[in-house]
Coordinates of N, CA and C in Angstrom, one line a residue:
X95 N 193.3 42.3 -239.1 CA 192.7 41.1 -239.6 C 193.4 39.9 -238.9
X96 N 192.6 39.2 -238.6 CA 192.9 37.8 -237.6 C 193.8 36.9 -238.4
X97 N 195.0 36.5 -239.0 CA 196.1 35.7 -239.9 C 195.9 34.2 -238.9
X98 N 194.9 34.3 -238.1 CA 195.1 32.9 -238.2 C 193.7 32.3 -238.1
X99 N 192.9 33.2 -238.8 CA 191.0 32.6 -238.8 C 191.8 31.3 -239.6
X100 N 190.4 30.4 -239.8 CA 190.8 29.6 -240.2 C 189.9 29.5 -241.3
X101 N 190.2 28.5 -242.4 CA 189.3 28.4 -243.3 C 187.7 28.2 -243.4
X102 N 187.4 27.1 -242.6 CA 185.8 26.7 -241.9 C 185.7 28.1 -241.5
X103 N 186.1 28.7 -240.2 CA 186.1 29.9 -239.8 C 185.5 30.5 -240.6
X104 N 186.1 30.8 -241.5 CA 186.2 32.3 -242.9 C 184.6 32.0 -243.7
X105 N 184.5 30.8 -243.7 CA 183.4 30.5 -244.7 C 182.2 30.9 -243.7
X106 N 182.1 30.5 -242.1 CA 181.6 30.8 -241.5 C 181.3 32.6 -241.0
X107 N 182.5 32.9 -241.7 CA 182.2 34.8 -241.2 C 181.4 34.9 -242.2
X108 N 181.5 34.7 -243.7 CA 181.6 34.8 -244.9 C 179.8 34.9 -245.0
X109 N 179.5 33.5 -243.9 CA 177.8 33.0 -244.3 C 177.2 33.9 -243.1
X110 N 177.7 34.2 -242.0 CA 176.7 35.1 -241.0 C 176.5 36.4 -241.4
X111 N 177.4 37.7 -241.0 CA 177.8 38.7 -240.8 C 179.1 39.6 -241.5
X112 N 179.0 39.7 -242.8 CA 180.3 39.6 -243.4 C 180.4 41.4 -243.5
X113 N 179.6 42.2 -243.7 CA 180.0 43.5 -242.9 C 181.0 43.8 -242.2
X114 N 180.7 43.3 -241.0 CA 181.4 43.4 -240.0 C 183.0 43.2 -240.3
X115 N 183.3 42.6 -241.1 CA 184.8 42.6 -241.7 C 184.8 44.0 -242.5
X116 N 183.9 44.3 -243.1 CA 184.2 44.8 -244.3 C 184.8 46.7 -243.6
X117 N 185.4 47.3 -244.6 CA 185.9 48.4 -244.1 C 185.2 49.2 -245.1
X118 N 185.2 50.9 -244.5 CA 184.6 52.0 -245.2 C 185.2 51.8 -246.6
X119 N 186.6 52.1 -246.4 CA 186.6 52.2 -247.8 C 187.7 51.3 -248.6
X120 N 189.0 51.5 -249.0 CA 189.8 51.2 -249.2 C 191.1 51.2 -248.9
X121 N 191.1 50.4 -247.4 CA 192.2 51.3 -246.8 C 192.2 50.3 -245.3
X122 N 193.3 50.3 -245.2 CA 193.3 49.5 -243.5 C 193.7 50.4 -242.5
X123 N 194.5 51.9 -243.3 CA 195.4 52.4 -242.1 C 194.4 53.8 -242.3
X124 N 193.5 53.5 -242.2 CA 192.7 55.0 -241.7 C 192.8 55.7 -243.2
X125 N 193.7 55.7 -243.9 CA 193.5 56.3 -244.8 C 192.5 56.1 -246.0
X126 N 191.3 56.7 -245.3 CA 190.2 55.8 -246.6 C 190.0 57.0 -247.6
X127 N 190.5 58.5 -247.6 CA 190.5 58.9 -248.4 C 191.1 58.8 -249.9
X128 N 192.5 58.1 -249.3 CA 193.5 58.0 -250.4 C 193.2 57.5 -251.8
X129 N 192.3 56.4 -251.9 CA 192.0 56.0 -253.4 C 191.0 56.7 -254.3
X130 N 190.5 57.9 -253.5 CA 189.6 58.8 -254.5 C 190.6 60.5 -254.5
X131 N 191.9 60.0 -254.0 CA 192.4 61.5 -254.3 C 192.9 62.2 -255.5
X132 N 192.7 61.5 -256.6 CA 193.2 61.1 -258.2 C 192.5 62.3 -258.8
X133 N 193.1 63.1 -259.5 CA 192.3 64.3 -259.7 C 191.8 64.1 -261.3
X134 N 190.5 63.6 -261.5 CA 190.1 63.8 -263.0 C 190.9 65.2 -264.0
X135 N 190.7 65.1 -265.3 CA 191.2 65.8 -265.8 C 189.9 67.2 -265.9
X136 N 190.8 68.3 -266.1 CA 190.1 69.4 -265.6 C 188.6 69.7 -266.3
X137 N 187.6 69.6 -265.8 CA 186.3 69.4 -266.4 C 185.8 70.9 -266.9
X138 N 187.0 71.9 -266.3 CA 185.9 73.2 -267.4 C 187.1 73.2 -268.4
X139 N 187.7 72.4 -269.4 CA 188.5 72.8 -270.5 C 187.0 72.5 -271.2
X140 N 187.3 73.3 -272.7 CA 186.2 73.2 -273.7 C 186.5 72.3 -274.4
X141 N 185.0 72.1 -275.1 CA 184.6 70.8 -275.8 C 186.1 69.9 -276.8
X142 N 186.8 69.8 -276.1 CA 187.6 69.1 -277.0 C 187.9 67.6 -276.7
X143 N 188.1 66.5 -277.6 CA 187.9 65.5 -277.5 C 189.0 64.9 -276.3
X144 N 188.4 63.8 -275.6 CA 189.8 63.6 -274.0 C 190.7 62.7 -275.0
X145 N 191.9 63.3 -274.5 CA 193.7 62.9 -275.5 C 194.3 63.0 -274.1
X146 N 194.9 62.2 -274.3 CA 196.3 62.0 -273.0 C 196.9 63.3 -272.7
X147 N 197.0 63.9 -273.9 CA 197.8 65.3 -273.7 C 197.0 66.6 -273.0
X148 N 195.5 66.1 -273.2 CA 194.7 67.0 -272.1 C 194.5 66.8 -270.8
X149 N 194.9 65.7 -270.3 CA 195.0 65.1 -268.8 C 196.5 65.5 -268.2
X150 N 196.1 66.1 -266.9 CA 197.6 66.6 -266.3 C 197.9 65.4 -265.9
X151 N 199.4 65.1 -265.7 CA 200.3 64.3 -265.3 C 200.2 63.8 -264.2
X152 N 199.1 63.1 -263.7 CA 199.3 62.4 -261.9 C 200.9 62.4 -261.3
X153 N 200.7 63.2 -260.1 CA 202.2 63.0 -259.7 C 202.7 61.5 -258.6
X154 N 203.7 60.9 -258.9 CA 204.0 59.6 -258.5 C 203.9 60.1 -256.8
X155 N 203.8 59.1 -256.4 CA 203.8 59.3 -254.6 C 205.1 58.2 -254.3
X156 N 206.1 57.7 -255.0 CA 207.2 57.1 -254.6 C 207.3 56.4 -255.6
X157 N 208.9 55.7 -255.7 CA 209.4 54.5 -256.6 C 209.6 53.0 -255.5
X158 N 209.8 52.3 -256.9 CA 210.3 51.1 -256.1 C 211.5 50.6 -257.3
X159 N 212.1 49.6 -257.0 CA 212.9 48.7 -257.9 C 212.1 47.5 -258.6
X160 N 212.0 48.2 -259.9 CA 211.2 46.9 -260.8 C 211.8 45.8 -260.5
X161 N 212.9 45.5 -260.5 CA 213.2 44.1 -260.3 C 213.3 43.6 -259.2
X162 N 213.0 43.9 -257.9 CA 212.8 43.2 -257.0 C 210.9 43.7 -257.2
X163 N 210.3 44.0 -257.2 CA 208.8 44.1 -257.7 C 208.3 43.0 -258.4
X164 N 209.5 42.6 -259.4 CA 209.2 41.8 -260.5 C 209.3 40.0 -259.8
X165 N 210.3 40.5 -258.8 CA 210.3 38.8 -258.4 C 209.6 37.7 -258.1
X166 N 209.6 37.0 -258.3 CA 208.4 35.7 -258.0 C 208.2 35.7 -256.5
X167 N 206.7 35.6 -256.1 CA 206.2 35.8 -254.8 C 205.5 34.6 -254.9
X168 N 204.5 34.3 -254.0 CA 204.2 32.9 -253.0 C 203.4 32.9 -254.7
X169 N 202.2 33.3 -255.0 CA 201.5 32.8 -256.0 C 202.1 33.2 -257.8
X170 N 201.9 32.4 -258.5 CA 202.2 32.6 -259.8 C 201.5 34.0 -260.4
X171 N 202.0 34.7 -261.5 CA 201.8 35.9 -261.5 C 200.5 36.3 -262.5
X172 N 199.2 37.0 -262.6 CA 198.2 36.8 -263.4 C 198.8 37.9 -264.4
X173 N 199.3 37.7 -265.7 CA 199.2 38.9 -266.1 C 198.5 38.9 -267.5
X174 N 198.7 40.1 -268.3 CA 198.0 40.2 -269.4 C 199.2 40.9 -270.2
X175 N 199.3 40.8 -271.3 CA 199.9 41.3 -272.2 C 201.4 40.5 -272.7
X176 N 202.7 41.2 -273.3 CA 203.8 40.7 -273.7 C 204.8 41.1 -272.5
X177 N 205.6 40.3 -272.5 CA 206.9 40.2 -271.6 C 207.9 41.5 -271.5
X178 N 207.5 41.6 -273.5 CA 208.6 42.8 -273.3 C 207.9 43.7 -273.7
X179 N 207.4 44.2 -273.0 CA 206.3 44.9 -273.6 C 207.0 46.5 -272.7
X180 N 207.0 47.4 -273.6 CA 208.1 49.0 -272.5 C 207.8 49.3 -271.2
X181 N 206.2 49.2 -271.3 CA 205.4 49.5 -270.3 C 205.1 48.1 -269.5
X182 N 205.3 48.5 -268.1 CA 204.9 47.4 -267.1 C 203.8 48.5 -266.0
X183 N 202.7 47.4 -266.1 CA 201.6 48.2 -264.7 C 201.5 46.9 -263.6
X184 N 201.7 47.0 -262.6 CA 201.5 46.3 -261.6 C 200.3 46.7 -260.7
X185 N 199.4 46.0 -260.4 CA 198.2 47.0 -259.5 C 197.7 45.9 -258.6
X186 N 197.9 46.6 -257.4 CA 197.3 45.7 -256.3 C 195.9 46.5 -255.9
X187 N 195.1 45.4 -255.8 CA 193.6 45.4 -255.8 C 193.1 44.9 -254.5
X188 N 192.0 45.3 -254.2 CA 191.0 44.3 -253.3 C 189.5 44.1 -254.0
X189 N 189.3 43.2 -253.7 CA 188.4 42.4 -254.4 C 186.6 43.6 -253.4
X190 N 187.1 43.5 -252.7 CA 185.6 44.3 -252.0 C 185.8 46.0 -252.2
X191 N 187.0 46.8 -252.4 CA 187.3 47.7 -252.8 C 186.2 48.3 -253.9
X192 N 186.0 49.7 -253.9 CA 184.9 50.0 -254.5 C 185.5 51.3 -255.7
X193 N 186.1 51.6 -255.3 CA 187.5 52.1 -256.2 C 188.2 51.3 -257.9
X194 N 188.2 50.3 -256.7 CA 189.0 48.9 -257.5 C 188.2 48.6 -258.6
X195 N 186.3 48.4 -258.4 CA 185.6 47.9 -259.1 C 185.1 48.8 -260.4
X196 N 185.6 50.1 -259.7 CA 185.5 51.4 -260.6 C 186.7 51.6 -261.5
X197 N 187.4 51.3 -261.2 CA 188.9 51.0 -262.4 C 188.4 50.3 -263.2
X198 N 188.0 49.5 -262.8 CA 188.1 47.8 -263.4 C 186.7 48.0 -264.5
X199 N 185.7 48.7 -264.3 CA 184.4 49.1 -265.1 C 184.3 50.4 -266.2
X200 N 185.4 51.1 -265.5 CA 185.6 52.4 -266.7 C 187.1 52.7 -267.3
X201 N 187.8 52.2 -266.4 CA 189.5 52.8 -267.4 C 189.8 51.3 -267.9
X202 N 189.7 50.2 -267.0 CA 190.5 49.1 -268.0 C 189.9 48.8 -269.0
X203 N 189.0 49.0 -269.7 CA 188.4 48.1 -270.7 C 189.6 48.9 -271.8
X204 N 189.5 50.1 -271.3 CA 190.3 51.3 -272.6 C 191.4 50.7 -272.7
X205 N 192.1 50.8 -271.0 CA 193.4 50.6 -271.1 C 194.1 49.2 -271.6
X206 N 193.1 48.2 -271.4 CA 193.9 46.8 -272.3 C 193.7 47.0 -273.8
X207 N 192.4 47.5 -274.2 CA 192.3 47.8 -275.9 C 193.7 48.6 -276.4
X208 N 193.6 49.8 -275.7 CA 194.9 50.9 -276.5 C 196.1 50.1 -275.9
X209 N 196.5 49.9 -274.5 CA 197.9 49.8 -274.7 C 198.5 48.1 -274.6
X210 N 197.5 47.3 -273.6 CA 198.0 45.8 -273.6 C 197.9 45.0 -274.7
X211 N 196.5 45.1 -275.6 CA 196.1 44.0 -276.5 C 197.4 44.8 -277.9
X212 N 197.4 45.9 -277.8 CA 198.7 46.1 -278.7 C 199.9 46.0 -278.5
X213 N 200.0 45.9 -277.2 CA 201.8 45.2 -277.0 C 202.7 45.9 -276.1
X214 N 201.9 47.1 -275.8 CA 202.7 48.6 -275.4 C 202.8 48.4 -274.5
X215 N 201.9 47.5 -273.4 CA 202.1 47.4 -272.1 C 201.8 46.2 -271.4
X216 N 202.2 45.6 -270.3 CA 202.2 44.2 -269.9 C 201.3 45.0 -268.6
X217 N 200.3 44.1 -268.0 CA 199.4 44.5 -266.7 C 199.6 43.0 -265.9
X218 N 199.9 43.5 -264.4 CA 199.9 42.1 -263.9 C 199.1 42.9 -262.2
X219 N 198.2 41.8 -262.1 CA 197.2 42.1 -261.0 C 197.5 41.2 -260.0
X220 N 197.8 41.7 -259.0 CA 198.5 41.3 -257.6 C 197.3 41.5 -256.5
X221 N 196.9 40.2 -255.7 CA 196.0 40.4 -254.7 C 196.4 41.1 -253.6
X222 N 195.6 42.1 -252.3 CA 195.5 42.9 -251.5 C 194.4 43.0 -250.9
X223 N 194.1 41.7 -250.4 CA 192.5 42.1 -249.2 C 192.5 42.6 -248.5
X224 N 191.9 43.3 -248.2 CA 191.8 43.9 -246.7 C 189.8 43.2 -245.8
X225 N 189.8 42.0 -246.0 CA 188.8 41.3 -245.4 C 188.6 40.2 -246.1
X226 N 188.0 39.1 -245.3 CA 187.6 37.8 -245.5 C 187.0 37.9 -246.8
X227 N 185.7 38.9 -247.3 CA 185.0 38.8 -248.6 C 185.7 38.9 -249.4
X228 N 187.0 39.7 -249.3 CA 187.6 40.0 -250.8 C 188.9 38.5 -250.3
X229 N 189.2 38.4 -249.6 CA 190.2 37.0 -249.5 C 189.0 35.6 -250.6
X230 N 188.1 35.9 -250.3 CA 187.4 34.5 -250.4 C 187.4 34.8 -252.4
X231 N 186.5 36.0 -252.3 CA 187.0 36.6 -254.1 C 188.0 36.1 -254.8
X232 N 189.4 36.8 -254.0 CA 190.8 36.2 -254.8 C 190.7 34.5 -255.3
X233 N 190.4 34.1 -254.0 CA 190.6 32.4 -253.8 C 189.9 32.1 -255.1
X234 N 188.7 32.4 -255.4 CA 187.9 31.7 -256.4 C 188.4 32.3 -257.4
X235 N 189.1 33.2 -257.6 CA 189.3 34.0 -259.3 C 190.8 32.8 -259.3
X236 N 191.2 32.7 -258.9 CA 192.7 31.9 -258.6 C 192.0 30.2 -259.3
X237 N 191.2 29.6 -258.2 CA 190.4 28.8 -258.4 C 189.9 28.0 -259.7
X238 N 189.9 29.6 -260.2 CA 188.9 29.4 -261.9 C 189.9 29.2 -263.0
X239 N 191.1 29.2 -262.3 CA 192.2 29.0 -263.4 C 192.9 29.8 -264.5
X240 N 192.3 29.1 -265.7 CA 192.8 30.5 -266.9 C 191.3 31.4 -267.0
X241 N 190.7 31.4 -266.5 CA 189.3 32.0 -266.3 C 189.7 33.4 -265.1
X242 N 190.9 33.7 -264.7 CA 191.0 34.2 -263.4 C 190.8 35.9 -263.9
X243 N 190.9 35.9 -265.0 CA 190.6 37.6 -265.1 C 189.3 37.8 -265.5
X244 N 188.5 37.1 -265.9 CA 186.9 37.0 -265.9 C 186.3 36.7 -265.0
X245 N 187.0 36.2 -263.9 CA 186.1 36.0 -262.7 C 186.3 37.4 -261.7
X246 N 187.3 37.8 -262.0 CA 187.9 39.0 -260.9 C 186.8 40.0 -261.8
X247 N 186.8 40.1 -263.0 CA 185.7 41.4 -264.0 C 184.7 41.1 -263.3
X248 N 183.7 39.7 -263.5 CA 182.2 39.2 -263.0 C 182.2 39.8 -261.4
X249 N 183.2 39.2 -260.7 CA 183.5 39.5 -259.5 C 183.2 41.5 -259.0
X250 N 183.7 42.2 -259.3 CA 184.1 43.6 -259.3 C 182.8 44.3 -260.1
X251 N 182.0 43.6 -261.0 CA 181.1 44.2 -262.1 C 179.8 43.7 -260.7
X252 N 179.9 43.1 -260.2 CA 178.5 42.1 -259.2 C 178.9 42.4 -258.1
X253 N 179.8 43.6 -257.8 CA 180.2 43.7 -256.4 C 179.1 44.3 -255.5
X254 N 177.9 45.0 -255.3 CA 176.9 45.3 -254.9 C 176.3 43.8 -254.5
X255 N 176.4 42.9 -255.0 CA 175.1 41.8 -254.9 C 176.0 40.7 -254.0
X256 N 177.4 41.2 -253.6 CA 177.9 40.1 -252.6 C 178.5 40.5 -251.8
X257 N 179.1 42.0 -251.7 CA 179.8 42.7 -251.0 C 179.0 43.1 -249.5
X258 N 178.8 42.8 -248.3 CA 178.1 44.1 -247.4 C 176.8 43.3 -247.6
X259 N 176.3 41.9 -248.4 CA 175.0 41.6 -247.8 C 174.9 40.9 -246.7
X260 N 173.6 40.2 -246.7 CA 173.8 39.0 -245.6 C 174.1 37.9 -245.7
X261 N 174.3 37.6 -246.3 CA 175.1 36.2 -246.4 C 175.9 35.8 -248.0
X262 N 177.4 36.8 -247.4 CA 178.1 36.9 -248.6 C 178.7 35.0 -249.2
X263 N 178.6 34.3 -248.6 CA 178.9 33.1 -248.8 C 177.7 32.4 -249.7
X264 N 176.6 32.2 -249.7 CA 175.6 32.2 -250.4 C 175.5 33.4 -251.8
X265 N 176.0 34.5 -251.8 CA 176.0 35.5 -252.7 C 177.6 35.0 -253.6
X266 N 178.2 34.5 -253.4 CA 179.3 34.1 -254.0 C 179.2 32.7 -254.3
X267 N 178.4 31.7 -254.2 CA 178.3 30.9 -254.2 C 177.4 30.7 -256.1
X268 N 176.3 31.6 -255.6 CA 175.4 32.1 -256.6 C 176.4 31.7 -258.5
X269 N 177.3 33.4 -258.2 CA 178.4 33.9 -259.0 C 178.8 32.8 -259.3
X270 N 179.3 32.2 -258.8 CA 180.6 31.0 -259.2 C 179.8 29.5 -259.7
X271 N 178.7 29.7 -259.5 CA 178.0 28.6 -260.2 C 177.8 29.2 -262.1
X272 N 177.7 30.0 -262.0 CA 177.6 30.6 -263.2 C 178.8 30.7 -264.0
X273 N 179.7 30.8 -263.2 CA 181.2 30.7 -263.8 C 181.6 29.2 -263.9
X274 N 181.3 28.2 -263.9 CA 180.8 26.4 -263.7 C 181.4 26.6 -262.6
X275 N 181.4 26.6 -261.5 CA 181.6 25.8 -260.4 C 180.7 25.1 -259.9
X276 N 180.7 23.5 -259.1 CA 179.9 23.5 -258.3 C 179.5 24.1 -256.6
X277 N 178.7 22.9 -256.2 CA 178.9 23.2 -254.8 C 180.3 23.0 -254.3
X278 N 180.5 21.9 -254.5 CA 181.6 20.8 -254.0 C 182.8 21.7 -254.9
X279 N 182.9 22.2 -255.8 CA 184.6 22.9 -256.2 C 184.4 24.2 -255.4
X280 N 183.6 24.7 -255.3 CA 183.4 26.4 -254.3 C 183.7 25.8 -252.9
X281 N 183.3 25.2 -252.3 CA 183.5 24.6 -251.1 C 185.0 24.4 -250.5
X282 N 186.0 23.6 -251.7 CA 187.3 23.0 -252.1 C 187.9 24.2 -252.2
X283 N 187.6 24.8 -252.9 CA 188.0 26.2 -253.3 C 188.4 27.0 -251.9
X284 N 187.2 27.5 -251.1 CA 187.3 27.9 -249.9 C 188.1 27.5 -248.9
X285 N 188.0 26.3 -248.8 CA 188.5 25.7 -247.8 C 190.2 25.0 -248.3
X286 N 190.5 25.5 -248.9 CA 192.2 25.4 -249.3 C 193.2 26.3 -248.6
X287 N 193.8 25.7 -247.8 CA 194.4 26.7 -246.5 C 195.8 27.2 -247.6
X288 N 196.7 26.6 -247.8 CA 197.6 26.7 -249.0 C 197.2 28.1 -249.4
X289 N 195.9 27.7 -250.0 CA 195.7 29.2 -251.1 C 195.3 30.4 -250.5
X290 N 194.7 30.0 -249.4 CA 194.3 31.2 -248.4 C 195.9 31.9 -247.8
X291 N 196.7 30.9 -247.4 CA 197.8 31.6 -246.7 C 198.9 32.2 -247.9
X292 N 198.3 32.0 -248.9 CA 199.4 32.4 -250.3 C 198.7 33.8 -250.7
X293 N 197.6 33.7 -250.9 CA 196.6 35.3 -250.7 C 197.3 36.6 -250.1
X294 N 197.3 35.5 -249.0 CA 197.8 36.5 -247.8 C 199.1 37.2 -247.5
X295 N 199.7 36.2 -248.0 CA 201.3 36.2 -248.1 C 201.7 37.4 -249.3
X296 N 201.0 37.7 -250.9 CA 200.9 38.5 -251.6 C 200.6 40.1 -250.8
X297 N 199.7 39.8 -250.4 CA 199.1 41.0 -249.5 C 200.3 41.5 -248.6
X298 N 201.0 40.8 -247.6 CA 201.9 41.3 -246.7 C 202.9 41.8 -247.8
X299 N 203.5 40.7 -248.5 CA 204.6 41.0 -249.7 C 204.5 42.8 -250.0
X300 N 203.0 43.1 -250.5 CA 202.7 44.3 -251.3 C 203.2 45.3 -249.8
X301 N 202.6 45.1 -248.7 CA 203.0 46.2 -247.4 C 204.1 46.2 -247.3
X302 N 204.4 45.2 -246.8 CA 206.2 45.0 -246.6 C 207.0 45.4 -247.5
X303 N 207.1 45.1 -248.5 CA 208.6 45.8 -249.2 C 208.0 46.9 -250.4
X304 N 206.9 46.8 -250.7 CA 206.6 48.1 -251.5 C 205.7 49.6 -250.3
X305 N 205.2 49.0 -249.9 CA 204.4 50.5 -248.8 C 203.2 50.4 -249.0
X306 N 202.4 49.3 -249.9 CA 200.9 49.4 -250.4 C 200.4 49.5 -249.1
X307 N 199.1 50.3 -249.1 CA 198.9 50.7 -247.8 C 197.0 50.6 -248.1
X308 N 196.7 50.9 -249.2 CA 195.6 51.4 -250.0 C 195.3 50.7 -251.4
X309 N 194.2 50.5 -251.8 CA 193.3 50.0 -253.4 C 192.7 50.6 -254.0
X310 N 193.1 50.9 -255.0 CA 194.3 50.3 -255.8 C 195.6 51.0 -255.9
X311 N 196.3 50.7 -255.8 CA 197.9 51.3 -256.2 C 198.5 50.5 -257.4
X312 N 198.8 51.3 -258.2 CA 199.6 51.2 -259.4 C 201.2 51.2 -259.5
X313 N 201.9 50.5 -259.8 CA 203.7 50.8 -260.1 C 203.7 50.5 -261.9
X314 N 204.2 52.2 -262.5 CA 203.8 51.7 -263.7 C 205.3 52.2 -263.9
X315 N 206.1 50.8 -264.7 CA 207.7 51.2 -264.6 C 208.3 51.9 -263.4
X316 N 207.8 51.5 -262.6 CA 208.7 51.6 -261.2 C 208.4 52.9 -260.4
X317 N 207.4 53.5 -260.8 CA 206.9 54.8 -260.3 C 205.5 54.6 -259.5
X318 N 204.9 54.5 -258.2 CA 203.7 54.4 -257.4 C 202.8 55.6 -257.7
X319 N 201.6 54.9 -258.0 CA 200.6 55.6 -258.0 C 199.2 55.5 -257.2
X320 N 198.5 55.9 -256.3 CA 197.5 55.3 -255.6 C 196.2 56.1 -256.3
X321 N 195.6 55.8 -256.4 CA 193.7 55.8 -256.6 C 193.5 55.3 -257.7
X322 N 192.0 55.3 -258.3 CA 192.0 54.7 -259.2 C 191.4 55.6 -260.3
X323 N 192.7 56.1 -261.4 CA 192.9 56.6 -262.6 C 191.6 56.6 -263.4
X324 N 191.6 57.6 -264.3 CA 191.1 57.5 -265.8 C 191.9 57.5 -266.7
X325 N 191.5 56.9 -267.8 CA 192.4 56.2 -269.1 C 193.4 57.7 -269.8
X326 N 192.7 58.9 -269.1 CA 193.3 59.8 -269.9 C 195.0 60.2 -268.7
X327 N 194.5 60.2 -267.5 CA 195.6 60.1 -266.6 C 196.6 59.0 -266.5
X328 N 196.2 57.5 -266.9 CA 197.4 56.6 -267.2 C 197.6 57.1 -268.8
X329 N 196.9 57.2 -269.8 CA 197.6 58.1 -270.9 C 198.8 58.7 -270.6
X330 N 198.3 59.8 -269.7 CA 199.6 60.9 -269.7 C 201.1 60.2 -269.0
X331 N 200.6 59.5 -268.2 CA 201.8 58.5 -267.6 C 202.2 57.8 -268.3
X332 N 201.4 56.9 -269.2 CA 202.2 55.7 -270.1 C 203.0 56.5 -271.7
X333 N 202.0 56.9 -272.4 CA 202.8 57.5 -273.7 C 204.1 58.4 -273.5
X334 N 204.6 58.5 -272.7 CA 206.4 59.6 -272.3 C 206.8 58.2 -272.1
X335 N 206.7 57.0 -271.3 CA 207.2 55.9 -271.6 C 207.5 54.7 -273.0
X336 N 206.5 55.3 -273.9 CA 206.6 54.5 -275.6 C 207.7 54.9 -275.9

């Protein structure tokens, strides 16, 4: 990715040919298998109801140090839940990630009901583009303010209708009017170099000192996890930590 397109630029890729940025899958280093390597829980067990305890243990693919993980990076931190909450999930995402949009559609809704909105676990979502569409995504979920985890849902839930068309800049344009933006704040929005180089700076942050390589990766209490889970596989990870 070009770190020094420029903003006009970007809105420009954004309104021609935005394909052309976009990658197979989830992944900049060739590894586009990685975020679907997550093994569901075993599908010929018999009819018994899915419990955490029936889902095998996803095995970690490395640690990091929560507290340098935890430290304040270029942008302020989106999270959801209590501070002290036992459980910490950190997950770096891409906004055009198709993995990402599949987390975000079938495990989170479970996973903030059972473990965040009760207290059990704090979630903080850390940006990771890997292209101009999903950079321009972050910017506007950022953008929307205290609105930023509804726009990243709307965002992720409407990913077919702006991701890979022809004129992703008009297709996002659309979205964000509906979320009140105007022309003139989507435009401002875009064209904030600040926010664009702060995006980006998160993104390097996640390569550089943790190894994110791939979307989505998970650090849940300090253990890495890459693809994107079912609620019964972060089950089995989160409840040995209560």
């Amino acid at each position: 990715m070009n770190r020094s397109l420029s903003r006009r630029n970007l809105l420009t890729t954004l309104a021609a040919v935005p394909a052309v940025a976009l990658l197979a899958a989830c992944s900049d280093s060739g590894e586009d298998a990685k975020a679907a390597d997550v093994k569901p829980a075993n599908p010929s067990t018999p009819a018994k109801p899915a419990t955490p305890a029936a889902a095998q243990v996803p095995e970690a693919q490395g640690t990091v140090d929560m507290a340098e993980l935890l430290k304040p990076g270029a942008l302020p931190e989106k999270q959801l839940g209590k501070d002290d909450a036992k459980v910490t999930i950190v997950e770096y995402a891409s906004m055009t990630c198709p993995h990402c949009a599949h987390f975000n559609d079938t495990t989170f809704p479970e996973l903030k009901k059972k473990y965040i909105d009760t207290g059990k676990a704090r979630y903080i979502l850390r940006e990771f583009p890997f292209d101009p569409s999903a950079e321009a995504g972050f910017m506007l979920a950022r953008c929307a303010k205290d609105n930023y985890f509804a726009m990243v849902d709307v965002l992720f839930k409407q990913q077919p209708s702006w991701v890979g068309v022809d004129n992703t800049k008009e297709a996002l344009l659309q979205i964000s009017k509906l979320a009140g933006f105007t022309q003139e704040s989507f435009e401002a929005c875009l064209t904030d170099q600040k926010l664009l180089d702060d995006v980006r700076a998160v993104q390097k942050r996640g390569a550089d000192e943790f190894k994110v390589d791939s979307t989505p990766t998970f650090f849940i209490n300090g253990k890495t996890y890459k693809g994107a889970m079912s609620i019964e596989e972060m089950s089995a990870i989160i409840d040995p930590l209560l």
